Coordinates of C-alpha atoms and ligand atoms in Angstrom, one line a residue:
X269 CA -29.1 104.2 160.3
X270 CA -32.1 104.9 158.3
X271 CA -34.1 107.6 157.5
X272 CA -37.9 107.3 156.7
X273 CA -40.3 109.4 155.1
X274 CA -44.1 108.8 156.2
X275 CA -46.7 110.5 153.7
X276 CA -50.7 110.5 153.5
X277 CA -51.6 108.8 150.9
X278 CA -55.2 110.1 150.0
X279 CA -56.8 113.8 151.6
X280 CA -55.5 113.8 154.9
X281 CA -56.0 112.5 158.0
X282 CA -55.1 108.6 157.1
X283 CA -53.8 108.6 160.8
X284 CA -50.2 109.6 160.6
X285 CA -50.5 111.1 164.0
X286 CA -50.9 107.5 165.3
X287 CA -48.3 106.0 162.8
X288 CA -45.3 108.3 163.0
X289 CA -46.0 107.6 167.3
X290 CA -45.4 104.1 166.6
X291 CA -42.2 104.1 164.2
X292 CA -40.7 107.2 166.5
X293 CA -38.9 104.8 168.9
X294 CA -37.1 103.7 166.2
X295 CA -35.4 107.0 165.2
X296 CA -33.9 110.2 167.0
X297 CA -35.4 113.0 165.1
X298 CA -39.1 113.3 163.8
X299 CA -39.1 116.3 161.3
X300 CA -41.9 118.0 159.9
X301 CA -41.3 119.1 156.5
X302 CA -44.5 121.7 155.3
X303 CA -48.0 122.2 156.0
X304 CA -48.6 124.5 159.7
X305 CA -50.7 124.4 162.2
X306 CA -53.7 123.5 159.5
X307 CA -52.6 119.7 160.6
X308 CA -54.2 118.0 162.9
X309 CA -52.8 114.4 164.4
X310 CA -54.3 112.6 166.8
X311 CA -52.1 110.3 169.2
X312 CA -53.4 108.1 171.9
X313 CA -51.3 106.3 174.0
X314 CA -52.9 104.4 176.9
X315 CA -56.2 106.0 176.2
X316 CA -54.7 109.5 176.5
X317 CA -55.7 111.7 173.6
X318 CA -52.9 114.2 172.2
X319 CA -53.2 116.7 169.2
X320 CA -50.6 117.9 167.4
X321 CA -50.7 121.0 164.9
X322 CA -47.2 122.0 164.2
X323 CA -45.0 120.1 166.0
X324 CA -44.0 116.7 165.2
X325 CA -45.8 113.6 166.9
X326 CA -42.6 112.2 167.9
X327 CA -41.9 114.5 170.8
X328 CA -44.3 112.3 172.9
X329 CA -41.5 110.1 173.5
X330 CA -39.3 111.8 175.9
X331 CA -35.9 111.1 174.8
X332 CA -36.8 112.3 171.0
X333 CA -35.8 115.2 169.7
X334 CA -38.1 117.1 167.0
X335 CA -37.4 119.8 164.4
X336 CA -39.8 121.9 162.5
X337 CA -38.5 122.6 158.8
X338 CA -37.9 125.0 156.7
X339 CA -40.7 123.9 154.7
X340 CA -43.7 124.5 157.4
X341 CA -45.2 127.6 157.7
X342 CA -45.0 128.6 161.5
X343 CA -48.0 131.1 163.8
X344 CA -45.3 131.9 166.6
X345 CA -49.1 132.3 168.4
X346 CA -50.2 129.2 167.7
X347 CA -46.2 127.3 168.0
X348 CA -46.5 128.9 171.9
X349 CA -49.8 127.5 172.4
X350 CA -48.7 123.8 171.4
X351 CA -45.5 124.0 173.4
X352 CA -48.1 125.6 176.8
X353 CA -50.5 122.9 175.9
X354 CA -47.9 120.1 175.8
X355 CA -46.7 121.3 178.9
X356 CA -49.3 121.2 180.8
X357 CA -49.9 117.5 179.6
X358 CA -46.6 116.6 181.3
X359 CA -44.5 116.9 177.9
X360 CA -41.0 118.9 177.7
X361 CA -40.4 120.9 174.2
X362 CA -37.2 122.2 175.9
X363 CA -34.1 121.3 174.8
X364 CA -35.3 118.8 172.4
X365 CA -37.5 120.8 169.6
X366 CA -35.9 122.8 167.0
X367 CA -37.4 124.7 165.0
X368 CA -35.6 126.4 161.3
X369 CA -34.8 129.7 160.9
X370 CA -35.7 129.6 157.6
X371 CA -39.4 128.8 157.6
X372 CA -42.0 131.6 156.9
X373 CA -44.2 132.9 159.3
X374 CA -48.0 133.1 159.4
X375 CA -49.5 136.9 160.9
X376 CA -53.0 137.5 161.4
X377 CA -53.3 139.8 158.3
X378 CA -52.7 136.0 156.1
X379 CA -55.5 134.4 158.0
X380 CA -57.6 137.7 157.3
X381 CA -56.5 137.8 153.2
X382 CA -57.3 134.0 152.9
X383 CA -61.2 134.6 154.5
X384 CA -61.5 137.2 152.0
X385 CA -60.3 134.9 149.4
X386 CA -62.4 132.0 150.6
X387 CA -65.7 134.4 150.7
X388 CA -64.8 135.6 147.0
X389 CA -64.6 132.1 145.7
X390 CA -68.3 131.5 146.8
X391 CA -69.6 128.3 146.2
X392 CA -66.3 127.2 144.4
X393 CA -64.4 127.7 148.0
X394 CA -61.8 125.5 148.9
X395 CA -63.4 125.3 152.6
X396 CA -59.5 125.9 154.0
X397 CA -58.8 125.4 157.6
X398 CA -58.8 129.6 158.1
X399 CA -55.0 129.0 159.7
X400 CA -53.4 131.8 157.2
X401 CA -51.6 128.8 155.1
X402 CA -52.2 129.4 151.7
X403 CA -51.4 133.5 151.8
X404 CA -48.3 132.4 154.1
X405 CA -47.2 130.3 151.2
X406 CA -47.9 132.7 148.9
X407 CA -45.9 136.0 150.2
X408 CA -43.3 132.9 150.3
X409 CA -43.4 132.4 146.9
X410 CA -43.8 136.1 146.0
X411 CA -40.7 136.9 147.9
X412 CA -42.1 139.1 150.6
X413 CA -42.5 136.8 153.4
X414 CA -41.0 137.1 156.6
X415 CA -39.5 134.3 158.0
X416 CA -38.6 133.0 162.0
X417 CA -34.9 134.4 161.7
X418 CA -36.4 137.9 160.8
X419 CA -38.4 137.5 164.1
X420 CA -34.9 138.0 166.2
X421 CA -33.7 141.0 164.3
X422 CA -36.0 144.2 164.8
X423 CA -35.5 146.3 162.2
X424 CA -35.9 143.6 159.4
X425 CA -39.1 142.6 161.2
X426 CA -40.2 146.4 161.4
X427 CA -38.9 147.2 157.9
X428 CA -41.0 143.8 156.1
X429 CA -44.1 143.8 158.2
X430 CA -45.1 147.3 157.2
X431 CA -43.4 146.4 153.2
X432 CA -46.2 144.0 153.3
X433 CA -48.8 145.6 155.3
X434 CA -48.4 148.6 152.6
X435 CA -49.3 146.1 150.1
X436 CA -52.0 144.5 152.1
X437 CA -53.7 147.8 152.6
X438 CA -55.6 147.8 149.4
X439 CA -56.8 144.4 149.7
X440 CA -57.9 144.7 153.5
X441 CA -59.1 147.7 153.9
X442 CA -61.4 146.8 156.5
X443 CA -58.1 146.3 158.9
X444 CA -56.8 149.1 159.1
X445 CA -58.3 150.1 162.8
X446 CA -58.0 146.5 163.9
X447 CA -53.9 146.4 162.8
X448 CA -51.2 148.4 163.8
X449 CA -47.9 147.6 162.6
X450 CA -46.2 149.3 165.6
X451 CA -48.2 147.0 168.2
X452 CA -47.7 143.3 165.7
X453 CA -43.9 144.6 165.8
X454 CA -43.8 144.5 169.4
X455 CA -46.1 141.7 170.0
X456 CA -44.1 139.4 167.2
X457 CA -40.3 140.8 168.1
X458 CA -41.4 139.5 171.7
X459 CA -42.6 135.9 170.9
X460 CA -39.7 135.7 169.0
X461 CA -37.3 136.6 171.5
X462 CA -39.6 134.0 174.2
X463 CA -39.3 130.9 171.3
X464 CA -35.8 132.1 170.1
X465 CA -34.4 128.9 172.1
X466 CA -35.9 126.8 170.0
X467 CA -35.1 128.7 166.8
X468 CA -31.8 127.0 164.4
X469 CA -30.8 126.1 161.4
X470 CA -32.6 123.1 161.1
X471 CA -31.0 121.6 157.7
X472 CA -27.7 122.2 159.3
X473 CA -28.6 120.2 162.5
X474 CA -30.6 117.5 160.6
X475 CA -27.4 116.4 158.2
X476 CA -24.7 116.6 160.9
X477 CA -26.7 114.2 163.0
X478 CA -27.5 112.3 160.2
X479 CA -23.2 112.4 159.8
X480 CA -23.0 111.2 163.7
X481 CA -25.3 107.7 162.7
X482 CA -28.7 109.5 163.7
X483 CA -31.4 108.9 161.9
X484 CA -34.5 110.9 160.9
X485 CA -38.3 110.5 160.5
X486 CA -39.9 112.8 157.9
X487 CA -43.3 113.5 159.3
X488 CA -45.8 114.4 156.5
X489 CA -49.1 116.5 157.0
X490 CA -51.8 116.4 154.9
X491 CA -51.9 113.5 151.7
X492 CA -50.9 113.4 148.5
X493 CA -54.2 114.2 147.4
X494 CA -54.0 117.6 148.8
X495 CA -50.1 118.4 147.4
X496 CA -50.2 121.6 145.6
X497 CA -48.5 120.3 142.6
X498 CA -49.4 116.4 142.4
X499 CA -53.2 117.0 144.3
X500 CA -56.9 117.8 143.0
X501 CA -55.6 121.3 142.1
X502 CA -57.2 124.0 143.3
X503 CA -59.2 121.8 146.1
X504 CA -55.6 121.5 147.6
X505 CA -53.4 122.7 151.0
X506 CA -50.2 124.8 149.3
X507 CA -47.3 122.8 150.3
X508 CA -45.4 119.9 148.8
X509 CA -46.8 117.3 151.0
X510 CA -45.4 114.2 148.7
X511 CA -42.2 112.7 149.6
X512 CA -40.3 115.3 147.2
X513 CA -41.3 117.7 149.8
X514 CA -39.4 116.0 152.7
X515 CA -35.9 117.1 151.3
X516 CA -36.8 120.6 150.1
X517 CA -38.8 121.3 153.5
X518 CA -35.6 120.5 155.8
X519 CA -32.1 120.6 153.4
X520 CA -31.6 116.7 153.5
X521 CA -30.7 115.7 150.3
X522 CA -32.9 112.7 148.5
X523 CA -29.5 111.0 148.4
X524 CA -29.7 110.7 152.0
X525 CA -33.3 108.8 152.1
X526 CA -33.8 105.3 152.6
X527 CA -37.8 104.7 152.7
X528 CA -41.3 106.2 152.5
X529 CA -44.4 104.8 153.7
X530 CA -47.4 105.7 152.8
X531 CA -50.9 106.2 155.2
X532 CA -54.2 105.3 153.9
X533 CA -57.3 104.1 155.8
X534 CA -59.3 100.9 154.5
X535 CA -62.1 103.5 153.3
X536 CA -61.8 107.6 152.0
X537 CA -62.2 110.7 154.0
X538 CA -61.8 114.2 152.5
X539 CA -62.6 117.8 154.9
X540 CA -63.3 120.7 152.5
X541 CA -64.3 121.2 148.9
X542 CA -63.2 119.2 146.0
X543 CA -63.6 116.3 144.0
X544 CA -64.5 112.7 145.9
X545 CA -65.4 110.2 143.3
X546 CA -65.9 107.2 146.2
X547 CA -68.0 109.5 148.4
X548 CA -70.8 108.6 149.7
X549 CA -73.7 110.4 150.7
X550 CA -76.2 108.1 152.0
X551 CA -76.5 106.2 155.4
X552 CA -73.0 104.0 154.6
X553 CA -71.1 106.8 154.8
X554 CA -72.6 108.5 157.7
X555 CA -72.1 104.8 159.2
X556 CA -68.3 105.7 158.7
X557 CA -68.3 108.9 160.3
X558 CA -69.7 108.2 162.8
X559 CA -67.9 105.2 163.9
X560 CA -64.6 106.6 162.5
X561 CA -65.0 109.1 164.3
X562 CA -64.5 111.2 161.8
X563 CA -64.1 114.7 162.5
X564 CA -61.5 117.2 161.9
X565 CA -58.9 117.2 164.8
X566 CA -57.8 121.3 163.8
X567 CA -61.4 122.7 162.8
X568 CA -64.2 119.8 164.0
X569 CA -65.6 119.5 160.5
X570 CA -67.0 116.5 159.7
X571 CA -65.3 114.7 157.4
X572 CA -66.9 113.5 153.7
X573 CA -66.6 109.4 154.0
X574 CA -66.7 106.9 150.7
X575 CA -65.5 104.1 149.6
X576 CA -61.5 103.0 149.5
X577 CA -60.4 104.6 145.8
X578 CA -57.5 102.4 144.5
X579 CA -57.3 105.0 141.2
X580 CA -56.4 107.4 144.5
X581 CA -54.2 105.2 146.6
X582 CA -52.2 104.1 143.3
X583 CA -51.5 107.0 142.2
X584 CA -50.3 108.4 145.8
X585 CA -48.0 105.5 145.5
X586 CA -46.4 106.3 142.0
X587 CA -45.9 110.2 143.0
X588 CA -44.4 108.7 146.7
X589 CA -42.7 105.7 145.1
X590 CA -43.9 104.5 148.6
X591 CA -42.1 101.0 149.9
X592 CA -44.9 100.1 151.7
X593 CA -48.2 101.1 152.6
X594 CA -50.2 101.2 156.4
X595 CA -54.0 100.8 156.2
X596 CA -55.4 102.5 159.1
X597 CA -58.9 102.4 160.3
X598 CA -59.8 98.7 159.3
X599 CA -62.1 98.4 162.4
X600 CA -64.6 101.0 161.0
X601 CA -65.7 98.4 158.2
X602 CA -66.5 95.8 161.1
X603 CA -70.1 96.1 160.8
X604 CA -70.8 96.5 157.3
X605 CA -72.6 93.4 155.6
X606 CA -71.5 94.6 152.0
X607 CA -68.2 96.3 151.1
X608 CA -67.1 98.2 147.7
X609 CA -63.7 98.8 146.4
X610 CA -63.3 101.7 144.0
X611 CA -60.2 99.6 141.3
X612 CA -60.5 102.5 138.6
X613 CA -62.2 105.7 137.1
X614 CA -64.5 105.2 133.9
X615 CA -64.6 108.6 131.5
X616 CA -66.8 108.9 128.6
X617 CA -67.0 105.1 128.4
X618 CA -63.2 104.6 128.9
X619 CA -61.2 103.1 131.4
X620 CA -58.5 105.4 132.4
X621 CA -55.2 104.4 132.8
X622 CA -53.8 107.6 134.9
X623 CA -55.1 109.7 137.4
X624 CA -56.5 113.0 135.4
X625 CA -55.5 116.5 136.3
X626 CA -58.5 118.3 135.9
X627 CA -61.2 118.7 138.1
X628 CA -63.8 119.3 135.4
X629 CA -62.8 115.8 134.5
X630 CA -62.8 114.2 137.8
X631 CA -66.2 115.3 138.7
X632 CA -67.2 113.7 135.4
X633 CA -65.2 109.8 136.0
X634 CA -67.5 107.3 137.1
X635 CA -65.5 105.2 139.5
X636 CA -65.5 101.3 138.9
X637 CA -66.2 99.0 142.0
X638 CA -65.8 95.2 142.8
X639 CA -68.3 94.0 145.9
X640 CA -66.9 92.2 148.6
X641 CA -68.9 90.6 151.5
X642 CA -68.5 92.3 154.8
X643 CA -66.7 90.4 157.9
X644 CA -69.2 91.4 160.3
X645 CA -67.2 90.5 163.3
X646 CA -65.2 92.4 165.0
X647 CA -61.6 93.2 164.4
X648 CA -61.0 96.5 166.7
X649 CA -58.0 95.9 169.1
X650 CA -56.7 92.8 167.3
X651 CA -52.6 92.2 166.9
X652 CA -51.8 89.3 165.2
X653 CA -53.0 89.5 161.5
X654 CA -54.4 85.3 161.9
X655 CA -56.7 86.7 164.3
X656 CA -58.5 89.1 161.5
X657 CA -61.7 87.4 160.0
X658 CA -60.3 85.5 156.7
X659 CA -63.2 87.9 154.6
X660 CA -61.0 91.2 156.4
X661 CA -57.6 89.2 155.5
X662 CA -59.3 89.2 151.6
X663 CA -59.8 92.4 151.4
X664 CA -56.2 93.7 152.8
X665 CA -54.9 91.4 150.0
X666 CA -57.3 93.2 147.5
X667 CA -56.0 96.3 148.4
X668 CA -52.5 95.7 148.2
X669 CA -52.8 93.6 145.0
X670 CA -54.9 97.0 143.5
X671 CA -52.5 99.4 144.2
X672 CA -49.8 96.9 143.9
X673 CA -47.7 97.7 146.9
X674 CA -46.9 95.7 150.4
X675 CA -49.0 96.3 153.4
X676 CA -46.7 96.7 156.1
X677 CA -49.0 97.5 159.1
X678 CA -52.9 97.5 159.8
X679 CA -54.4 100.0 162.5
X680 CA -57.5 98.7 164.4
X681 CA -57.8 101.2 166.5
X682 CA -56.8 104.9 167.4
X683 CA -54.2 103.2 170.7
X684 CA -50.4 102.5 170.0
X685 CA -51.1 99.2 170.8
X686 CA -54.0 98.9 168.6
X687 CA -51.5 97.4 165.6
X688 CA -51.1 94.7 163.7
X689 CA -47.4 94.4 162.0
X690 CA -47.7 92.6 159.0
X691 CA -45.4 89.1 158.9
X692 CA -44.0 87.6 155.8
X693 CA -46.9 84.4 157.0
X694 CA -49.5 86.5 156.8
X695 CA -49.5 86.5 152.8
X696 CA -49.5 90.0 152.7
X697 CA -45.5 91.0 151.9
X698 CA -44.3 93.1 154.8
X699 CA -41.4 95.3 153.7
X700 CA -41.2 97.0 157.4
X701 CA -40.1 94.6 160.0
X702 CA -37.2 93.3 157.4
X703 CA -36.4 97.2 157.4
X704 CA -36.2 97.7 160.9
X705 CA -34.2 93.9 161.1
X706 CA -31.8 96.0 158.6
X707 CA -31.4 98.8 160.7
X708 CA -31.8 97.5 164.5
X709 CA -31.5 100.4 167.5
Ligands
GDP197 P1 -53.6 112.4 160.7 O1 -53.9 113.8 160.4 O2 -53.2 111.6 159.4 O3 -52.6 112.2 161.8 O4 -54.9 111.7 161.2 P2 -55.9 112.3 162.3 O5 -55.3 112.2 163.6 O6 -56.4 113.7 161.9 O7 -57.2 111.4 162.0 C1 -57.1 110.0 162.3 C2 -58.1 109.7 163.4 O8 -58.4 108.3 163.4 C3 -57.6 110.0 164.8 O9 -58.7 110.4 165.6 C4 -57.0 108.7 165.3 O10 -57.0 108.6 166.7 C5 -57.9 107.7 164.7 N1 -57.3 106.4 164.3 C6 -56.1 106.2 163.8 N2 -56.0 104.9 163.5 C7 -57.2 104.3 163.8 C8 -57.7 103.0 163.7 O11 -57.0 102.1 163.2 N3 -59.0 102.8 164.1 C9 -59.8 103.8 164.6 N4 -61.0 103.5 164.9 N5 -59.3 105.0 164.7 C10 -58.0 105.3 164.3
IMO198 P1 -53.6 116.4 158.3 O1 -52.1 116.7 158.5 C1 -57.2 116.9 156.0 C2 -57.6 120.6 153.6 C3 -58.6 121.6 154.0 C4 -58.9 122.2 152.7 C5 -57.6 122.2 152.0 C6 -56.8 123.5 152.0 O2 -54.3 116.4 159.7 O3 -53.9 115.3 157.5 P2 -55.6 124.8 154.0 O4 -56.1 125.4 155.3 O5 -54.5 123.8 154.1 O6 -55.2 125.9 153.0 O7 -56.8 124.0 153.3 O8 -56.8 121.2 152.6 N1 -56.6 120.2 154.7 C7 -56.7 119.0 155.4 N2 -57.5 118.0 155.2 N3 -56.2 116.9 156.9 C8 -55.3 117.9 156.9 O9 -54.2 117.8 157.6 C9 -55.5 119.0 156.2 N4 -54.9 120.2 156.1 C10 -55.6 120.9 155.1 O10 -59.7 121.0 154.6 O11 -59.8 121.3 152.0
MG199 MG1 -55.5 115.1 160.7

């Protein structure tokens, strides 16, 4: 059996939600590797809209089972929430969602530490999602965190959260009367003990099914873009969200990988602060928003919209090695009579060959853009990739033959069925039916 890992490959919000929905029958697990509950992924199946923060998008199939990795950061407040929420749409967590021992936890004191950061960074804010993420990460990294196995054992929990409270104190003074350590011991130790079903070793029960023939679906949040290490550093979430990240965030070995797909609409979105060289401020891009859609699923911002930046995508898939790439969103270019396609950055008169690491330099690249002609017709709902205008067909190809990777699947619409799966006829060379032909259910 195979095991798949499905990455964004620009800011965010290229539609995983929707994509990892789709693939899921093919697999038993879907795992989430990093990120929390600053993700948000929108499914809708049969025009029923579902959101999912922290746990994976595969446990809207029934017979699924989902894990949570070591990797993510986990709010037991808000991982309650999600499983209430879901079951109150009709959908079981029970029995089938597993969540690692080993992952940190998120308290309210990291939500409060990363507003004060945010408000000391002024205008140079990073315009975070306010979910506690980066300051989970970094008690993580500073070896202080706590993580969801300390929530079953009292004394550790007692012992760590006033450790880290002490050194908290200084920084957030204005807490002190809204935070007690005695109550957040009680009030943690309990939602521990309510979610300790759920609670395993999650890189333990991910390789012995893989042993048994199961395979896995890595679920990626965020995009490449936003990676800690490969991303526009410091406009970035601070997790691995690259395929690398898939085997540290769960304890399956690369050697046990077979794919990763990459996500990317046919246009850019970012949320937040940070470099954009396609964006675009004028009517076009409110155009995109507005029939995208595009608003953030966690915190309703709207979302910044440009032009589709191959110098992005390309470099998402060198850092992925992706197999293949989805392009998502197609349908939202249906009514635009002009198009532009972003095929490099230009600095200081120079064409440059690799995506820069400095943001100082980003702001300054001016991108480079070919003009295609709009298809003007529409293409929302369509299935069979003849059926797509020949001008929407063109620019597909343009894209893959930019970023010189396979388009496997085009979205034209937020609806499972909304799909077109790319054929070896339609000229565009689909790597993902011959993968699931390899590996039949
Ligand atoms: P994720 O974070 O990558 O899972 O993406 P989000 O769910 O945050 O954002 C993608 C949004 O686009 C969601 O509202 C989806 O329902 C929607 N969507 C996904 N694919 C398509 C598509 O092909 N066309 C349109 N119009 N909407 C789509
Ligand atoms: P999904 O999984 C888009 C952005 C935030 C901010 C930066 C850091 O739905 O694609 P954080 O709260 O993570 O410290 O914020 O990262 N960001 C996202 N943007 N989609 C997401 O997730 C995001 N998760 C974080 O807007 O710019
Ligand atoms: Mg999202």
């Amino acid at each position: 059996m195979a095991n798949l890992i499905i990455v964004g490959a620009q800011w965010g919000d290229e539609g995983k939600g929707k994509i990892v929905d789709l693939f899921a029958d093919h697999f038993d697990i879907v795992a989430r590797y990093q990120g929390g509950h600053n993700a948000g992924h929108t499914v809708i199946i049969g025009g029923r809209r579902y959101v999912l923060h922290l746990i994976p998008s595969g446990i809207l199939h029934p017979q699924k089972m989902c894990a949570i990795g070591n990797g993510v950061v986990v709010d037991p407040v808000a991982l309650k929430q999600e499983i209430e929420d879901l079951a109150a749409a009709g959908i079981d967590c029970k029995g089938r969602l597993y969540v690692s021992n080993r992952a940190h936890v998120i308290f309210e004191y990291h939500r409060l530490v990363e507003m004060g950061d945010e408000k000391r960074r002024g205008e140079q804010r990073i315009g975070t999602t306010n979910r506690g993420i980066g300051p989970a990460y970094e008690d993580k990294m500073g070896r202080r965190g706590l993580r969801v196995c300390d929530l079953l054992n009292p004394e550790t929990l007692r012992l760590r959260l006033e450790e880290n409270w002490q050194a908290k104190q200084s920084f957030l003074a204005s807490m002190e009367d809204s935070w007690n350590v005695d109550e957040a011991c009680e009030a943690v130790g309990a939602l521990g003990k309510e979610l300790s079903e759920y609670i395993t070793d999650v890189g333990e029960f991910l390789n012995r099914s893989i042993d048994t023939g199961m395979s896995v679906l890595f679920e990626g949040a965020q995009g490449t873009l936003l990676d800690i290490d490969h991303g526009t550093y410091p406009f970035v979430s601070a997790s691995n969200s690259t395929a690398g990240g898939a085997c540290t965030g769960t304890g399956v070995s690369p050697t046990r990988i077979d794919g990763v797909v990459g996500i990317s609409k046919a246009y850019t979105t970012r949320v937040g602060g940070g470099p954009f060289p396609t964006e675009l401020l004028d009517d076009v891009g409110a155009q995109m928003r507005e029939r995208g859609q595009e608003y953030g699923a966690s915190t309703g911002r709207p979302r910044r919209c440009g032009w589709f930046d191959a110098a992005v995508v390309r470099y998402s898939c060198l850092i992925n090695h992706l197999d293949s790439l989805v392009i998502t969103k197609l349908d939202v270019l249906d009514e635009l009579p002009g198009i532009q396609i972003c095929t490099g950055y230009r600095y200081k008169g120079s064409l440059l060959r690799s995506f820069p690491p400095e943001i100082a330099v980003l702001d300054e690249c001016r991108p480079e853009y070919i003009a295609v002609k709009g298809w003007n017709q529409k293409t929302a709902g369509i299935q069979d990739f003849h059926e797509l205008p020949a001008l929407a067909q063109d620019y597909l190809k343009r894209l893959s033959d930019l970023v010189k990777t396979d388009i496997s699947i085009v979205s034209t619409g937020p609806d499972r069925e909304e799909t077109v799966i790319a054929s070896r006829h339609s000229g565009l060379e689909s790597w993902m039916p011959r993968f699931f032909d390899r590996f039949p259910r």
